[in-house]
PDB file of C-alpha atoms in Angstrom:
ATOM      1  CA  GLY R  19       0.000   0.000   0.000  1.00 74.00           C
ATOM      2  CA  GLN R  20       0.894   3.646  -0.179  1.00 85.00           C
ATOM      3  CA  ASN R  21       2.140   5.398   2.910  1.00 91.00           C
ATOM      4  CA  ILE R  22       3.324   8.831   3.996  1.00 96.00           C
ATOM      5  CA  ASP R  23       4.925   9.159   7.439  1.00 96.00           C
ATOM      6  CA  GLN R  24       5.423  12.382   9.372  1.00 97.00           C
ATOM      7  CA  PRO R  25       5.882  13.062  13.088  1.00 97.00           C
ATOM      8  CA  THR R  26       2.573  13.813  14.762  1.00 96.00           C
ATOM      9  CA  GLU R  27       3.744  16.828  16.724  1.00 97.00           C
ATOM     10  CA  MET R  28       6.875  18.943  17.199  1.00 98.00           C
ATOM     11  CA  THR R  29       7.744  21.830  19.498  1.00 98.00           C
ATOM     12  CA  ALA R  30      10.250  24.583  18.778  1.00 97.00           C
ATOM     13  CA  THR R  31      11.250  27.975  20.128  1.00 97.00           C
ATOM     14  CA  GLU R  32      10.591  31.324  18.496  1.00 97.00           C
ATOM     15  CA  GLY R  33      13.610  32.420  16.463  1.00 97.00           C
ATOM     16  CA  ALA R  34      15.000  28.886  16.158  1.00 98.00           C
ATOM     17  CA  ILE R  35      15.162  26.433  13.249  1.00 98.00           C
ATOM     18  CA  VAL R  36      13.027  23.299  12.891  1.00 98.00           C
ATOM     19  CA  GLN R  37      13.121  20.430  10.417  1.00 98.00           C
ATOM     20  CA  ILE R  38       9.973  18.422   9.695  1.00 98.00           C
ATOM     21  CA  ASN R  39      10.642  15.064   8.066  1.00 98.00           C
ATOM     22  CA  CYS R  40       8.468  13.115   5.655  1.00 98.00           C
ATOM     23  CA  THR R  41       9.102   9.604   4.362  1.00 98.00           C
ATOM     24  CA  TYR R  42       6.998   8.019   1.665  1.00 97.00           C
ATOM     25  CA  GLN R  43       6.278   4.718  -0.032  1.00 95.00           C
ATOM     26  CA  THR R  44       4.091   5.214  -3.074  1.00 92.00           C
ATOM     27  CA  SER R  45       3.253   3.647  -6.413  1.00 89.00           C
ATOM     28  CA  GLY R  46       5.486   5.837  -8.499  1.00 92.00           C
ATOM     29  CA  PHE R  47       6.544   9.405  -7.874  1.00 94.00           C
ATOM     30  CA  ASN R  48       5.596  12.585  -9.694  1.00 92.00           C
ATOM     31  CA  GLY R  49       6.403  15.247  -7.169  1.00 94.00           C
ATOM     32  CA  LEU R  50       6.197  16.059  -3.460  1.00 96.00           C
ATOM     33  CA  PHE R  51       4.272  18.937  -1.941  1.00 96.00           C
ATOM     34  CA  TRP R  52       4.241  20.697   1.406  1.00 97.00           C
ATOM     35  CA  TYR R  53       1.171  22.560   2.611  1.00 97.00           C
ATOM     36  CA  GLN R  54       0.612  24.651   5.735  1.00 98.00           C
ATOM     37  CA  GLN R  55      -2.671  24.475   7.617  1.00 97.00           C
ATOM     38  CA  HIS R  56      -3.515  26.766  10.519  1.00 97.00           C
ATOM     39  CA  ALA R  57      -6.061  25.428  12.979  1.00 94.00           C
ATOM     40  CA  GLY R  58      -9.583  25.696  11.632  1.00 92.00           C
ATOM     41  CA  GLU R  59      -8.408  26.901   8.235  1.00 95.00           C
ATOM     42  CA  ALA R  60      -7.752  25.501   4.785  1.00 95.00           C
ATOM     43  CA  PRO R  61      -4.364  24.102   3.720  1.00 96.00           C
ATOM     44  CA  THR R  62      -2.226  26.508   1.690  1.00 96.00           C
ATOM     45  CA  PHE R  63       0.566  25.555  -0.723  1.00 95.00           C
ATOM     46  CA  LEU R  64       4.152  26.004   0.494  1.00 95.00           C
ATOM     47  CA  SER R  65       6.524  24.124  -1.801  1.00 94.00           C
ATOM     48  CA  TYR R  66       6.959  21.571  -4.559  1.00 94.00           C
ATOM     49  CA  ASN R  67       9.920  19.254  -5.222  1.00 95.00           C
ATOM     50  CA  VAL R  68      10.223  16.895  -8.166  1.00 94.00           C
ATOM     51  CA  LEU R  69      14.037  16.677  -8.487  1.00 95.00           C
ATOM     52  CA  ASP R  70      16.532  15.812  -5.762  1.00 97.00           C
ATOM     53  CA  GLY R  71      17.907  18.714  -3.815  1.00 97.00           C
ATOM     54  CA  LEU R  72      16.928  21.786  -1.885  1.00 96.00           C
ATOM     55  CA  GLU R  73      14.321  24.356  -2.895  1.00 93.00           C
ATOM     56  CA  GLU R  74      14.552  27.599  -0.937  1.00 94.00           C
ATOM     57  CA  LYS R  75      11.738  30.091  -0.562  1.00 90.00           C
ATOM     58  CA  GLY R  76      12.415  32.775   2.011  1.00 94.00           C
ATOM     59  CA  ARG R  77      12.428  31.343   5.522  1.00 96.00           C
ATOM     60  CA  PHE R  78      11.171  27.991   4.242  1.00 97.00           C
ATOM     61  CA  SER R  79      13.186  25.349   2.384  1.00 97.00           C
ATOM     62  CA  SER R  80      12.215  21.888   1.212  1.00 97.00           C
ATOM     63  CA  PHE R  81      14.554  19.011   0.430  1.00 98.00           C
ATOM     64  CA  LEU R  82      13.953  15.838  -1.559  1.00 98.00           C
ATOM     65  CA  SER R  83      15.822  12.542  -1.947  1.00 98.00           C
ATOM     66  CA  ARG R  84      13.918  10.279  -4.310  1.00 96.00           C
ATOM     67  CA  SER R  85      16.247   7.316  -3.782  1.00 96.00           C
ATOM     68  CA  LYS R  86      15.549   7.418  -0.039  1.00 96.00           C
ATOM     69  CA  GLY R  87      11.854   8.276  -0.306  1.00 97.00           C
ATOM     70  CA  TYR R  88      12.523  11.213   1.979  1.00 97.00           C
ATOM     71  CA  SER R  89      11.813  14.904   2.223  1.00 98.00           C
ATOM     72  CA  TYR R  90      12.073  17.566   4.863  1.00 98.00           C
ATOM     73  CA  LEU R  91      10.695  21.033   5.363  1.00 98.00           C
ATOM     74  CA  LEU R  92      13.081  23.443   7.065  1.00 98.00           C
ATOM     75  CA  LEU R  93      11.695  26.517   8.775  1.00 98.00           C
ATOM     76  CA  LYS R  94      14.168  29.192   9.854  1.00 97.00           C
ATOM     77  CA  GLU R  95      13.780  32.195  12.183  1.00 97.00           C
ATOM     78  CA  LEU R  96      10.589  30.751  13.581  1.00 98.00           C
ATOM     79  CA  GLN R  97       7.745  33.123  14.308  1.00 97.00           C
ATOM     80  CA  MET R  98       4.672  32.553  16.433  1.00 97.00           C
ATOM     81  CA  LYS R  99       2.546  32.645  13.276  1.00 97.00           C
ATOM     82  CA  ASP R 100       4.351  29.509  12.047  1.00 98.00           C
ATOM     83  CA  SER R 101       2.390  27.501  14.605  1.00 98.00           C
ATOM     84  CA  ALA R 102       0.344  25.276  12.305  1.00 98.00           C
ATOM     85  CA  SER R 103       0.135  21.799  10.866  1.00 97.00           C
ATOM     86  CA  TYR R 104       2.417  20.954   7.966  1.00 98.00           C
ATOM     87  CA  LEU R 105       1.136  18.425   5.458  1.00 97.00           C
ATOM     88  CA  CYS R 106       3.338  16.352   3.177  1.00 97.00           C
ATOM     89  CA  ALA R 107       1.767  14.963  -0.012  1.00 96.00           C
ATOM     90  CA  VAL R 108       3.152  12.842  -2.834  1.00 95.00           C
ATOM     91  CA  ARG R 109       1.777  12.659  -6.368  1.00 92.00           C
ATOM     92  CA  ASP R 110       1.809   9.016  -7.431  1.00 90.00           C
ATOM     93  CA  SER R 111       2.042   7.322 -10.833  1.00 89.00           C
ATOM     94  CA  ASN R 112      -1.665   8.000 -11.436  1.00 84.00           C
ATOM     95  CA  TYR R 113      -1.105  11.694 -10.666  1.00 83.00           C
ATOM     96  CA  GLN R 114      -3.213  11.398  -7.527  1.00 85.00           C
ATOM     97  CA  LEU R 115      -2.078  13.063  -4.305  1.00 90.00           C
ATOM     98  CA  ILE R 116      -1.380  10.831  -1.299  1.00 92.00           C
ATOM     99  CA  TRP R 117      -1.413  12.821   1.950  1.00 95.00           C
ATOM    100  CA  GLY R 118       0.367  12.380   5.239  1.00 95.00           C
ATOM    101  CA  ALA R 119      -1.578  12.990   8.452  1.00 95.00           C
ATOM    102  CA  GLY R 120       0.342  16.205   9.075  1.00 96.00           C
ATOM    103  CA  THR R 121       2.786  17.461  11.690  1.00 97.00           C
ATOM    104  CA  LYS R 122       1.463  19.880  14.266  1.00 97.00           C
ATOM    105  CA  LEU R 123       4.177  22.445  15.001  1.00 98.00           C
ATOM    106  CA  ILE R 124       3.963  24.305  18.294  1.00 98.00           C
ATOM    107  CA  ILE R 125       6.100  27.436  18.665  1.00 97.00           C
ATOM    108  CA  LYS R 126       6.945  28.603  22.168  1.00 96.00           C
ATOM    109  CA  PRO R 127       8.192  32.084  23.066  1.00 94.00           C
TER     110      PRO R 127
ATOM    111  CA  ILE D   3     -15.931  35.735  -4.835  1.00 54.00           C
ATOM    112  CA  ALA D   4     -12.187  35.275  -4.674  1.00 69.00           C
ATOM    113  CA  GLY D   5     -10.914  31.714  -4.933  1.00 92.00           C
ATOM    114  CA  ILE D   6     -13.173  28.950  -3.695  1.00 96.00           C
ATOM    115  CA  THR D   7     -16.373  29.389  -1.724  1.00 96.00           C
ATOM    116  CA  GLN D   8     -17.917  26.557   0.260  1.00 97.00           C
ATOM    117  CA  ALA D   9     -21.313  26.452   1.939  1.00 97.00           C
ATOM    118  CA  PRO D  10     -22.445  25.814   4.549  1.00 97.00           C
ATOM    119  CA  THR D  11     -19.528  26.565   6.881  1.00 97.00           C
ATOM    120  CA  SER D  12     -20.963  24.246   9.482  1.00 97.00           C
ATOM    121  CA  GLN D  13     -23.977  21.947   9.703  1.00 97.00           C
ATOM    122  CA  ILE D  14     -25.486  19.494  12.161  1.00 97.00           C
ATOM    123  CA  LEU D  15     -27.518  16.838  10.429  1.00 95.00           C
ATOM    124  CA  ALA D  16     -29.714  13.946  11.546  1.00 97.00           C
ATOM    125  CA  ALA D  17     -28.720  10.522  10.287  1.00 97.00           C
ATOM    126  CA  GLY D  18     -30.644   9.487   7.205  1.00 97.00           C
ATOM    127  CA  ARG D  19     -31.065  13.028   5.908  1.00 97.00           C
ATOM    128  CA  ARG D  20     -29.856  14.167   2.513  1.00 97.00           C
ATOM    129  CA  MET D  21     -27.269  16.949   2.410  1.00 97.00           C
ATOM    130  CA  THR D  22     -25.525  18.864  -0.342  1.00 98.00           C
ATOM    131  CA  LEU D  23     -22.300  20.751   0.253  1.00 98.00           C
ATOM    132  CA  ARG D  24     -21.783  23.511  -2.263  1.00 98.00           C
ATOM    133  CA  CYS D  25     -18.505  24.565  -3.842  1.00 98.00           C
ATOM    134  CA  THR D  26     -17.911  27.383  -6.316  1.00 97.00           C
ATOM    135  CA  GLN D  27     -14.634  28.649  -7.773  1.00 96.00           C
ATOM    136  CA  ASP D  28     -13.905  31.710  -9.858  1.00 95.00           C
ATOM    137  CA  MET D  29     -10.396  30.851 -11.015  1.00 92.00           C
ATOM    138  CA  ARG D  30     -11.500  28.977 -14.164  1.00 92.00           C
ATOM    139  CA  HIS D  31      -9.623  25.906 -12.927  1.00 92.00           C
ATOM    140  CA  ASN D  32     -10.414  22.748 -14.834  1.00 92.00           C
ATOM    141  CA  ALA D  33      -9.865  20.268 -12.001  1.00 93.00           C
ATOM    142  CA  MET D  34     -11.871  20.168  -8.771  1.00 95.00           C
ATOM    143  CA  TYR D  35     -11.759  17.844  -5.786  1.00 96.00           C
ATOM    144  CA  TRP D  36     -13.616  16.947  -2.619  1.00 98.00           C
ATOM    145  CA  TYR D  37     -11.605  15.791   0.397  1.00 98.00           C
ATOM    146  CA  ARG D  38     -12.532  14.850   3.916  1.00 98.00           C
ATOM    147  CA  GLN D  39     -10.191  15.505   6.816  1.00 97.00           C
ATOM    148  CA  ASP D  40     -10.424  13.496  10.015  1.00 95.00           C
ATOM    149  CA  LEU D  41      -8.248  13.770  13.111  1.00 89.00           C
ATOM    150  CA  GLY D  42      -5.099  11.671  12.829  1.00 86.00           C
ATOM    151  CA  LEU D  43      -5.632  10.888   9.170  1.00 88.00           C
ATOM    152  CA  GLY D  44      -4.389  12.548   6.024  1.00 86.00           C
ATOM    153  CA  LEU D  45      -6.744  14.251   3.614  1.00 94.00           C
ATOM    154  CA  ARG D  46      -8.728  11.600   1.781  1.00 95.00           C
ATOM    155  CA  LEU D  47     -10.063  12.139  -1.709  1.00 95.00           C
ATOM    156  CA  ILE D  48     -13.787  11.476  -2.100  1.00 97.00           C
ATOM    157  CA  HIS D  49     -14.458  12.454  -5.715  1.00 97.00           C
ATOM    158  CA  TYR D  50     -12.762  14.545  -8.333  1.00 96.00           C
ATOM    159  CA  SER D  51     -13.463  16.135 -11.706  1.00 95.00           C
ATOM    160  CA  ASN D  52     -10.758  16.832 -14.275  1.00 91.00           C
ATOM    161  CA  THR D  53     -13.036  19.003 -16.385  1.00 93.00           C
ATOM    162  CA  ALA D  54     -16.667  20.052 -16.657  1.00 95.00           C
ATOM    163  CA  GLY D  55     -18.899  17.109 -17.528  1.00 95.00           C
ATOM    164  CA  THR D  56     -16.594  14.443 -16.075  1.00 96.00           C
ATOM    165  CA  THR D  57     -16.209  13.026 -12.579  1.00 97.00           C
ATOM    166  CA  GLY D  58     -14.202  10.244 -10.965  1.00 95.00           C
ATOM    167  CA  LYS D  59     -14.085   8.300  -7.728  1.00 96.00           C
ATOM    168  CA  GLY D  60     -11.381   8.889  -5.178  1.00 94.00           C
ATOM    169  CA  GLU D  61     -10.220   6.849  -2.221  1.00 92.00           C
ATOM    170  CA  VAL D  62     -13.462   7.011  -0.168  1.00 96.00           C
ATOM    171  CA  PRO D  63     -16.413   7.567  -2.556  1.00 97.00           C
ATOM    172  CA  ASP D  64     -19.064   5.381  -0.902  1.00 97.00           C
ATOM    173  CA  GLY D  65     -22.092   7.309   0.327  1.00 97.00           C
ATOM    174  CA  TYR D  66     -21.214  10.404  -1.702  1.00 98.00           C
ATOM    175  CA  SER D  67     -22.021  11.672  -5.176  1.00 98.00           C
ATOM    176  CA  VAL D  68     -20.914  14.681  -7.202  1.00 98.00           C
ATOM    177  CA  SER D  69     -21.809  16.471 -10.402  1.00 97.00           C
ATOM    178  CA  ARG D  70     -19.930  18.938 -12.601  1.00 97.00           C
ATOM    179  CA  ALA D  71     -22.409  20.704 -14.844  1.00 97.00           C
ATOM    180  CA  ASN D  72     -20.089  23.663 -15.446  1.00 97.00           C
ATOM    181  CA  THR D  73     -16.526  24.791 -14.704  1.00 96.00           C
ATOM    182  CA  ASP D  74     -17.332  26.770 -11.569  1.00 97.00           C
ATOM    183  CA  ASP D  75     -19.554  24.490  -9.469  1.00 98.00           C
ATOM    184  CA  PHE D  76     -18.851  21.119  -7.896  1.00 98.00           C
ATOM    185  CA  PRO D  77     -21.467  20.104  -5.305  1.00 98.00           C
ATOM    186  CA  LEU D  78     -21.061  17.081  -3.047  1.00 98.00           C
ATOM    187  CA  THR D  79     -24.186  15.180  -1.992  1.00 98.00           C
ATOM    188  CA  LEU D  80     -24.667  12.766   0.877  1.00 97.00           C
ATOM    189  CA  ALA D  81     -27.788  10.831  -0.111  1.00 95.00           C
ATOM    190  CA  SER D  82     -28.470   9.424   3.361  1.00 97.00           C
ATOM    191  CA  ALA D  83     -26.044  10.707   5.987  1.00 97.00           C
ATOM    192  CA  VAL D  84     -24.475   8.367   8.554  1.00 97.00           C
ATOM    193  CA  PRO D  85     -22.479   9.273  11.698  1.00 97.00           C
ATOM    194  CA  SER D  86     -19.203   8.064  10.109  1.00 97.00           C
ATOM    195  CA  GLN D  87     -19.558  10.923   7.638  1.00 98.00           C
ATOM    196  CA  THR D  88     -18.972  13.408  10.439  1.00 98.00           C
ATOM    197  CA  SER D  89     -15.900  15.250   9.217  1.00 97.00           C
ATOM    198  CA  VAL D  90     -14.493  18.453   7.809  1.00 97.00           C
ATOM    199  CA  TYR D  91     -14.976  18.593   4.058  1.00 98.00           C
ATOM    200  CA  PHE D  92     -12.676  20.595   1.820  1.00 98.00           C
ATOM    201  CA  CYS D  93     -13.310  21.488  -1.782  1.00 98.00           C
ATOM    202  CA  ALA D  94     -10.202  22.251  -3.858  1.00 97.00           C
ATOM    203  CA  SER D  95      -9.292  23.133  -7.406  1.00 96.00           C
ATOM    204  CA  SER D  96      -6.202  23.200  -9.606  1.00 92.00           C
ATOM    205  CA  GLY D  97      -5.169  24.104 -13.101  1.00 81.00           C
ATOM    206  CA  THR D  98      -4.316  21.124 -15.299  1.00 67.00           C
ATOM    207  CA  GLY D  99      -0.960  20.793 -17.018  1.00 65.00           C
ATOM    208  CA  GLY D 100       2.281  22.615 -16.449  1.00 62.00           C
ATOM    209  CA  ALA D 101       3.409  24.072 -13.147  1.00 57.00           C
ATOM    210  CA  GLY D 102      -0.156  24.602 -11.922  1.00 57.00           C
ATOM    211  CA  ALA D 103      -1.104  20.965 -12.066  1.00 65.00           C
ATOM    212  CA  ASN D 104      -1.880  19.553  -8.644  1.00 67.00           C
ATOM    213  CA  VAL D 105      -1.052  22.793  -6.807  1.00 89.00           C
ATOM    214  CA  LEU D 106      -4.324  22.887  -4.982  1.00 93.00           C
ATOM    215  CA  THR D 107      -6.295  25.890  -3.855  1.00 94.00           C
ATOM    216  CA  PHE D 108      -8.661  24.958  -1.028  1.00 97.00           C
ATOM    217  CA  GLY D 109     -11.941  26.333   0.165  1.00 97.00           C
ATOM    218  CA  ALA D 110     -12.368  27.215   3.836  1.00 96.00           C
ATOM    219  CA  GLY D 111     -14.055  23.901   4.617  1.00 97.00           C
ATOM    220  CA  SER D 112     -17.463  22.672   5.727  1.00 98.00           C
ATOM    221  CA  ARG D 113     -17.728  21.085   9.151  1.00 97.00           C
ATOM    222  CA  LEU D 114     -20.442  18.420   9.113  1.00 98.00           C
ATOM    223  CA  THR D 115     -21.764  16.597  12.162  1.00 97.00           C
ATOM    224  CA  VAL D 116     -24.137  13.681  11.660  1.00 97.00           C
ATOM    225  CA  LEU D 117     -26.063  12.603  14.751  1.00 96.00           C
TER     226      LEU D 117
END
């Protein structure tokens, strides 16, 4: 079966750096996505990786290793507003998105 | 309207009743989706539509139906609601092809409680 694994919850301090990992086992691979979801709100798109390596976008970066079935989302200079759930999703060989359960990130002052 | 609008925002429903969740987008996206989100689980695809006039089944289609009469509207109907359909429902859309494919824009969600 297809599977996306992420930690359920993480805690970090304001101003620090946090890395949220995602491992996947899917039928084929056509890209990996990260979305941010604040409590009670809709998910919003953060990043997309289809080739190995690091994609940087401001304070957020996303890394992909296709051979290891692994990605991470790196958040720098954490702010209180970064408290949210972070969802990892993989597009499989049928171009359908398979979603992880999400990682709830708690930022403490 | 800017983006995707869902209605109702929240609804409590008696088991056995029929319910339609509405979804409208103004981005002229070809593809639209209905997901449910339950605590501890990832988003699960219920139904999708790649273009007006076509629909397809997702991972958890049983008990739900959809229609896509035009590009903008994609309603989700529960013919006879059951308590296991208590969930938060998200409608989403995406452009097809190129960089926009599968970058989803979500509506604000509809919280449904079936008693």
